[in-house]
Amino acid sequence: MAEISGEHFDGAAFRQTMGNFCSGIVIVTANFEGAPVGFAAQSFVSLSLDPPLVAFCPGKGSSSWPKIRASGGFCINILAADQADVCATMAQPGADKFASIQWREGLLGAPILEGVLAHIECDLDAEHDAGDHTIAVGSVRHFESSLGEGEPLLYFRSQYGAFAQG
Ligand SMILES: Cc1cc2nc3c(=O)[nH]c(=O)nc-3n(C[C@H](O)[C@H](O)[C@H](O)COP(=O)(O)O)c2cc1C
C-alpha cells in the first residue's frame, strides 16, 4: 500500500493507480483568432444540470489552453470507438493537429469534429486553480448527440479500448 508521508511521493505509482479509472475521451476545441485549436482530454465531467455546466482540466503545460481561454468558449467532442487516431493526433503538442482531421465550425465558432458521438458547445464560465492543472467550467449553449448510435472510445491503463455490453 502506498502512503503519502513527508517528502516521499511515488508519482509513477500514483499515475499507475489512477490508470485503473476507465473513461471516455474528449477533444476540447476552440476558435482562436480564426484558427482551430484543441487537445485530447480524459478529465471531462458533466457537472450540473441546473444550470447546465460541464468541466475539463487542462494541465498547466498545455499550449492550447491559453488559446481556448482567450477565445472565451470551447466545444467538447466525445470520441467514437474508431477515433483513436484522432486522439493520438490531438494529444501531440504543437503540430498542425487539424490538417488531417475533418471538422466544421459550430454555432460558437469552435470546431466540431466529424464522426464524434456527441458535441457540447460552451461559454467559458469559470476556472479554478488545482495544483498542476486548472479546472475549467463551461456553461452549455448548444449540444447534439448521435442519439444512441455508435460506441465510445475508452481509455484504461494507458490503452485504448471499446465498450462491451452485457
Ligand atoms: C487519453 C488521453 C487523455 C488526456 N487527458 C488530458 C487531460 O485531461 N488534461 C490535459 O491537460 N492533458 C491531457 N492529455 C494530454 C494532452 O492531450 C497532451 O498533453 C497534448 O499535447 C496537449 O496539447 P496542447 O499542448 O496543444 O494543449 C491526455 C492525453 C491522452 C492521450
PDB file of C-alpha atoms and ligand atoms in Angstrom:
ATOM      1  CA  MET A   1       0.000   0.000   0.000  1.00  0.00           C
ATOM      2  CA  ALA A   2       1.353   3.446  -0.904  1.00  0.00           C
ATOM      3  CA  GLU A   3       1.139   6.247   1.618  1.00  0.00           C
ATOM      4  CA  ILE A   4       1.858   9.944   1.188  1.00  0.00           C
ATOM      5  CA  SER A   5       4.064  10.963   4.089  1.00  0.00           C
ATOM      6  CA  GLY A   6       6.590  13.735   4.441  1.00  0.00           C
ATOM      7  CA  GLU A   7       8.628  14.262   1.288  1.00  0.00           C
ATOM      8  CA  HIS A   8       8.141  10.813  -0.169  1.00  0.00           C
ATOM      9  CA  PHE A   9       5.669  10.581  -3.040  1.00  0.00           C
ATOM     10  CA  ASP A  10       5.928   7.993  -5.786  1.00  0.00           C
ATOM     11  CA  GLY A  11       4.420   9.843  -8.775  1.00  0.00           C
ATOM     12  CA  ALA A  12       4.783   6.863 -11.114  1.00  0.00           C
ATOM     13  CA  ALA A  13       2.877   4.600  -8.699  1.00  0.00           C
ATOM     14  CA  PHE A  14       0.143   7.236  -8.310  1.00  0.00           C
ATOM     15  CA  ARG A  15      -0.159   7.541 -12.113  1.00  0.00           C
ATOM     16  CA  GLN A  16      -0.365   3.771 -12.441  1.00  0.00           C
ATOM     17  CA  THR A  17      -3.065   3.587  -9.749  1.00  0.00           C
ATOM     18  CA  MET A  18      -5.105   6.362 -11.405  1.00  0.00           C
ATOM     19  CA  GLY A  19      -4.813   4.467 -14.698  1.00  0.00           C
ATOM     20  CA  ASN A  20      -7.301   1.964 -13.297  1.00  0.00           C
ATOM     21  CA  PHE A  21     -10.024   4.559 -13.765  1.00  0.00           C
ATOM     22  CA  CYS A  22     -11.535   3.864 -17.185  1.00  0.00           C
ATOM     23  CA  SER A  23     -13.033   6.813 -19.031  1.00  0.00           C
ATOM     24  CA  GLY A  24     -14.118   8.106 -22.384  1.00  0.00           C
ATOM     25  CA  ILE A  25     -12.010  10.692 -24.196  1.00  0.00           C
ATOM     26  CA  VAL A  26     -12.968  14.134 -25.465  1.00  0.00           C
ATOM     27  CA  ILE A  27     -11.289  16.623 -27.746  1.00  0.00           C
ATOM     28  CA  VAL A  28     -11.652  20.155 -26.418  1.00  0.00           C
ATOM     29  CA  THR A  29     -11.642  22.589 -29.340  1.00  0.00           C
ATOM     30  CA  ALA A  30     -11.838  26.340 -29.789  1.00  0.00           C
ATOM     31  CA  ASN A  31     -11.510  29.004 -32.434  1.00  0.00           C
ATOM     32  CA  PHE A  32      -8.524  31.181 -31.578  1.00  0.00           C
ATOM     33  CA  GLU A  33      -8.272  34.249 -33.809  1.00  0.00           C
ATOM     34  CA  GLY A  34      -9.764  32.332 -36.730  1.00  0.00           C
ATOM     35  CA  ALA A  35      -7.630  29.183 -36.347  1.00  0.00           C
ATOM     36  CA  PRO A  36      -8.741  25.840 -34.864  1.00  0.00           C
ATOM     37  CA  VAL A  37      -7.055  24.729 -31.630  1.00  0.00           C
ATOM     38  CA  GLY A  38      -7.646  21.716 -29.423  1.00  0.00           C
ATOM     39  CA  PHE A  39      -6.300  18.868 -27.349  1.00  0.00           C
ATOM     40  CA  ALA A  40      -7.269  15.395 -26.089  1.00  0.00           C
ATOM     41  CA  ALA A  41      -8.619  15.159 -22.535  1.00  0.00           C
ATOM     42  CA  GLN A  42      -9.772  12.410 -20.228  1.00  0.00           C
ATOM     43  CA  SER A  43     -10.680  14.848 -17.462  1.00  0.00           C
ATOM     44  CA  PHE A  44     -14.140  15.720 -18.753  1.00  0.00           C
ATOM     45  CA  VAL A  45     -17.148  15.679 -16.448  1.00  0.00           C
ATOM     46  CA  SER A  46     -20.816  16.526 -16.673  1.00  0.00           C
ATOM     47  CA  LEU A  47     -21.046  18.901 -13.711  1.00  0.00           C
ATOM     48  CA  SER A  48     -24.515  20.382 -13.295  1.00  0.00           C
ATOM     49  CA  LEU A  49     -27.964  20.074 -14.856  1.00  0.00           C
ATOM     50  CA  ASP A  50     -29.463  23.276 -13.428  1.00  0.00           C
ATOM     51  CA  PRO A  51     -27.780  25.314 -14.750  1.00  0.00           C
ATOM     52  CA  PRO A  52     -26.160  23.041 -17.374  1.00  0.00           C
ATOM     53  CA  LEU A  53     -22.408  23.028 -16.712  1.00  0.00           C
ATOM     54  CA  VAL A  54     -19.527  20.794 -17.782  1.00  0.00           C
ATOM     55  CA  ALA A  55     -15.836  20.842 -16.818  1.00  0.00           C
ATOM     56  CA  PHE A  56     -12.453  19.648 -18.000  1.00  0.00           C
ATOM     57  CA  CYS A  57      -8.937  20.023 -16.577  1.00  0.00           C
ATOM     58  CA  PRO A  58      -6.133  21.336 -18.781  1.00  0.00           C
ATOM     59  CA  GLY A  59      -2.607  20.834 -17.488  1.00  0.00           C
ATOM     60  CA  LYS A  60      -0.559  23.958 -16.853  1.00  0.00           C
ATOM     61  CA  GLY A  61       1.814  22.861 -19.626  1.00  0.00           C
ATOM     62  CA  SER A  62      -0.968  22.776 -22.223  1.00  0.00           C
ATOM     63  CA  SER A  63      -0.230  25.114 -25.125  1.00  0.00           C
ATOM     64  CA  SER A  64      -3.856  25.005 -26.318  1.00  0.00           C
ATOM     65  CA  TRP A  65      -5.465  26.044 -23.026  1.00  0.00           C
ATOM     66  CA  PRO A  66      -4.301  29.694 -23.060  1.00  0.00           C
ATOM     67  CA  LYS A  67      -5.805  29.995 -26.565  1.00  0.00           C
ATOM     68  CA  ILE A  68      -9.042  28.243 -25.573  1.00  0.00           C
ATOM     69  CA  ARG A  69      -9.245  30.521 -22.539  1.00  0.00           C
ATOM     70  CA  ALA A  70      -8.663  33.645 -24.634  1.00  0.00           C
ATOM     71  CA  SER A  71     -11.366  32.587 -27.112  1.00  0.00           C
ATOM     72  CA  GLY A  72     -13.927  32.604 -24.278  1.00  0.00           C
ATOM     73  CA  GLY A  73     -15.562  29.306 -25.189  1.00  0.00           C
ATOM     74  CA  PHE A  74     -14.993  25.756 -26.324  1.00  0.00           C
ATOM     75  CA  CYS A  75     -16.560  22.668 -27.844  1.00  0.00           C
ATOM     76  CA  ILE A  76     -16.358  19.233 -26.189  1.00  0.00           C
ATOM     77  CA  ASN A  77     -16.173  16.452 -28.812  1.00  0.00           C
ATOM     78  CA  ILE A  78     -16.857  12.951 -27.418  1.00  0.00           C
ATOM     79  CA  LEU A  79     -14.809  10.449 -29.404  1.00  0.00           C
ATOM     80  CA  ALA A  80     -16.230   7.311 -31.011  1.00  0.00           C
ATOM     81  CA  ALA A  81     -14.536   3.883 -30.813  1.00  0.00           C
ATOM     82  CA  ASP A  82     -12.907   4.240 -34.248  1.00  0.00           C
ATOM     83  CA  GLN A  83     -11.244   7.593 -33.402  1.00  0.00           C
ATOM     84  CA  ALA A  84      -8.085   6.501 -31.533  1.00  0.00           C
ATOM     85  CA  ASP A  85      -6.046   8.076 -34.343  1.00  0.00           C
ATOM     86  CA  VAL A  86      -7.841  11.398 -33.794  1.00  0.00           C
ATOM     87  CA  CYS A  87      -6.989  11.192 -30.097  1.00  0.00           C
ATOM     88  CA  ALA A  88      -3.326  10.433 -30.836  1.00  0.00           C
ATOM     89  CA  THR A  89      -3.135  13.416 -33.209  1.00  0.00           C
ATOM     90  CA  MET A  90      -4.792  15.781 -30.746  1.00  0.00           C
ATOM     91  CA  ALA A  91      -2.562  14.579 -27.877  1.00  0.00           C
ATOM     92  CA  GLN A  92       0.557  15.857 -29.672  1.00  0.00           C
ATOM     93  CA  PRO A  93       1.778  19.276 -28.633  1.00  0.00           C
ATOM     94  CA  GLY A  94       2.398  21.912 -31.233  1.00  0.00           C
ATOM     95  CA  ALA A  95       1.795  20.077 -34.503  1.00  0.00           C
ATOM     96  CA  ASP A  96      -0.810  21.248 -37.044  1.00  0.00           C
ATOM     97  CA  LYS A  97      -3.353  18.950 -35.457  1.00  0.00           C
ATOM     98  CA  PHE A  98      -6.263  19.858 -37.715  1.00  0.00           C
ATOM     99  CA  ALA A  99      -4.520  19.254 -41.063  1.00  0.00           C
ATOM    100  CA  SER A 100      -5.573  15.576 -41.186  1.00  0.00           C
ATOM    101  CA  ILE A 101      -8.930  15.900 -39.397  1.00  0.00           C
ATOM    102  CA  GLN A 102     -12.362  16.636 -40.889  1.00  0.00           C
ATOM    103  CA  TRP A 103     -14.295  19.278 -38.977  1.00  0.00           C
ATOM    104  CA  ARG A 104     -16.866  22.022 -39.314  1.00  0.00           C
ATOM    105  CA  GLU A 105     -17.451  25.204 -37.422  1.00  0.00           C
ATOM    106  CA  GLY A 106     -20.021  25.077 -34.625  1.00  0.00           C
ATOM    107  CA  LEU A 107     -22.505  27.809 -33.774  1.00  0.00           C
ATOM    108  CA  LEU A 108     -19.994  29.426 -31.386  1.00  0.00           C
ATOM    109  CA  GLY A 109     -17.133  29.070 -33.877  1.00  0.00           C
ATOM    110  CA  ALA A 110     -15.276  26.161 -32.215  1.00  0.00           C
ATOM    111  CA  PRO A 111     -14.577  23.065 -34.359  1.00  0.00           C
ATOM    112  CA  ILE A 112     -16.977  20.123 -34.308  1.00  0.00           C
ATOM    113  CA  LEU A 113     -15.026  17.021 -35.371  1.00  0.00           C
ATOM    114  CA  GLU A 114     -16.539  14.652 -37.911  1.00  0.00           C
ATOM    115  CA  GLY A 115     -17.667  11.272 -36.557  1.00  0.00           C
ATOM    116  CA  VAL A 116     -17.900  12.137 -32.848  1.00  0.00           C
ATOM    117  CA  LEU A 117     -20.635  10.596 -30.678  1.00  0.00           C
ATOM    118  CA  ALA A 118     -21.720  13.989 -29.381  1.00  0.00           C
ATOM    119  CA  HIS A 119     -20.602  17.564 -29.122  1.00  0.00           C
ATOM    120  CA  ILE A 120     -21.307  20.202 -26.470  1.00  0.00           C
ATOM    121  CA  GLU A 121     -20.656  23.899 -27.177  1.00  0.00           C
ATOM    122  CA  CYS A 122     -19.957  26.084 -24.146  1.00  0.00           C
ATOM    123  CA  ASP A 123     -19.051  29.544 -22.967  1.00  0.00           C
ATOM    124  CA  LEU A 124     -16.154  29.544 -20.511  1.00  0.00           C
ATOM    125  CA  ASP A 125     -17.897  30.183 -17.186  1.00  0.00           C
ATOM    126  CA  ALA A 126     -15.189  29.861 -14.506  1.00  0.00           C
ATOM    127  CA  GLU A 127     -11.733  28.498 -13.825  1.00  0.00           C
ATOM    128  CA  HIS A 128     -10.274  27.137 -10.610  1.00  0.00           C
ATOM    129  CA  ASP A 129      -6.634  26.571  -9.780  1.00  0.00           C
ATOM    130  CA  ALA A 130      -5.893  22.922  -8.955  1.00  0.00           C
ATOM    131  CA  GLY A 131      -2.236  22.011  -8.474  1.00  0.00           C
ATOM    132  CA  ASP A 132      -0.571  21.475 -11.832  1.00  0.00           C
ATOM    133  CA  HIS A 133      -3.947  21.646 -13.616  1.00  0.00           C
ATOM    134  CA  THR A 134      -6.813  24.138 -13.967  1.00  0.00           C
ATOM    135  CA  ILE A 135     -10.475  23.194 -13.594  1.00  0.00           C
ATOM    136  CA  ALA A 136     -12.265  24.895 -16.495  1.00  0.00           C
ATOM    137  CA  VAL A 137     -16.044  25.148 -16.167  1.00  0.00           C
ATOM    138  CA  GLY A 138     -18.248  25.654 -19.209  1.00  0.00           C
ATOM    139  CA  SER A 139     -21.784  26.933 -19.443  1.00  0.00           C
ATOM    140  CA  VAL A 140     -23.581  24.796 -22.046  1.00  0.00           C
ATOM    141  CA  ARG A 141     -25.014  26.691 -25.037  1.00  0.00           C
ATOM    142  CA  HIS A 142     -25.679  24.020 -27.692  1.00  0.00           C
ATOM    143  CA  PHE A 143     -25.376  20.250 -27.843  1.00  0.00           C
ATOM    144  CA  GLU A 144     -26.126  17.385 -30.201  1.00  0.00           C
ATOM    145  CA  SER A 145     -25.640  13.624 -29.984  1.00  0.00           C
ATOM    146  CA  SER A 146     -25.763  10.606 -32.255  1.00  0.00           C
ATOM    147  CA  LEU A 147     -28.954   9.560 -30.403  1.00  0.00           C
ATOM    148  CA  GLY A 148     -27.849   6.142 -29.213  1.00  0.00           C
ATOM    149  CA  GLU A 149     -25.845   5.222 -32.316  1.00  0.00           C
ATOM    150  CA  GLY A 150     -22.142   4.359 -32.126  1.00  0.00           C
ATOM    151  CA  GLU A 151     -19.759   3.162 -29.417  1.00  0.00           C
ATOM    152  CA  PRO A 152     -17.329   5.257 -27.327  1.00  0.00           C
ATOM    153  CA  LEU A 153     -13.542   5.269 -27.386  1.00  0.00           C
ATOM    154  CA  LEU A 154     -12.331   4.222 -23.927  1.00  0.00           C
ATOM    155  CA  TYR A 155      -9.018   4.737 -22.136  1.00  0.00           C
ATOM    156  CA  PHE A 156      -7.797   2.321 -19.457  1.00  0.00           C
ATOM    157  CA  ARG A 157      -4.298   1.611 -18.128  1.00  0.00           C
ATOM    158  CA  SER A 158      -2.739   3.745 -20.900  1.00  0.00           C
ATOM    159  CA  GLN A 159      -4.508   1.794 -23.634  1.00  0.00           C
ATOM    160  CA  TYR A 160      -7.441   2.468 -25.949  1.00  0.00           C
ATOM    161  CA  GLY A 161     -10.377   0.076 -25.855  1.00  0.00           C
ATOM    162  CA  ALA A 162     -14.019  -0.400 -26.754  1.00  0.00           C
ATOM    163  CA  PHE A 163     -17.226  -0.875 -24.774  1.00  0.00           C
ATOM    164  CA  ALA A 164     -18.517  -4.444 -24.377  1.00  0.00           C
ATOM    165  CA  GLN A 165     -22.179  -4.703 -23.399  1.00  0.00           C
ATOM    166  CA  GLY A 166     -23.707  -7.407 -21.232  1.00  0.00           C
TER     167      GLY A 166
HETATM  168  C1  LIG B   1      -6.186   9.648 -23.337  1.00  0.00           C
HETATM  169  C2  LIG B   1      -5.562  10.976 -23.016  1.00  0.00           C
HETATM  170  C3  LIG B   1      -6.125  11.792 -22.052  1.00  0.00           C
HETATM  171  C4  LIG B   1      -5.580  13.047 -21.762  1.00  0.00           C
HETATM  172  N1  LIG B   1      -6.191  13.858 -20.845  1.00  0.00           N
HETATM  173  C5  LIG B   1      -5.683  15.090 -20.603  1.00  0.00           C
HETATM  174  C6  LIG B   1      -6.337  15.971 -19.702  1.00  0.00           C
HETATM  175  O1  LIG B   1      -7.378  15.669 -19.142  1.00  0.00           O
HETATM  176  N2  LIG B   1      -5.784  17.201 -19.495  1.00  0.00           N
HETATM  177  C7  LIG B   1      -4.621  17.585 -20.118  1.00  0.00           C
HETATM  178  O2  LIG B   1      -4.177  18.703 -19.901  1.00  0.00           O
HETATM  179  N3  LIG B   1      -3.996  16.770 -20.973  1.00  0.00           N
HETATM  180  C8  LIG B   1      -4.491  15.538 -21.232  1.00  0.00           C
HETATM  181  N4  LIG B   1      -3.876  14.717 -22.123  1.00  0.00           N
HETATM  182  C9  LIG B   1      -2.618  15.153 -22.714  1.00  0.00           C
HETATM  183  C10 LIG B   1      -2.802  16.188 -23.806  1.00  0.00           C
HETATM  184  O3  LIG B   1      -3.702  15.775 -24.816  1.00  0.00           O
HETATM  185  C11 LIG B   1      -1.428  16.489 -24.407  1.00  0.00           C
HETATM  186  O4  LIG B   1      -0.570  16.940 -23.366  1.00  0.00           O
HETATM  187  C12 LIG B   1      -1.436  17.482 -25.509  1.00  0.00           C
HETATM  188  O5  LIG B   1      -0.147  17.511 -26.044  1.00  0.00           O
HETATM  189  C13 LIG B   1      -1.754  18.878 -25.062  1.00  0.00           C
HETATM  190  O6  LIG B   1      -1.744  19.627 -26.241  1.00  0.00           O
HETATM  191  P1  LIG B   1      -1.571  21.173 -26.226  1.00  0.00           P
HETATM  192  O7  LIG B   1      -0.141  21.448 -25.825  1.00  0.00           O
HETATM  193  O8  LIG B   1      -1.897  21.575 -27.630  1.00  0.00           O
HETATM  194  O9  LIG B   1      -2.537  21.702 -25.222  1.00  0.00           O
HETATM  195  C14 LIG B   1      -4.404  13.469 -22.431  1.00  0.00           C
HETATM  196  C15 LIG B   1      -3.830  12.637 -23.413  1.00  0.00           C
HETATM  197  C16 LIG B   1      -4.400  11.408 -23.703  1.00  0.00           C
HETATM  198  C17 LIG B   1      -3.775  10.538 -24.760  1.00  0.00           C
END
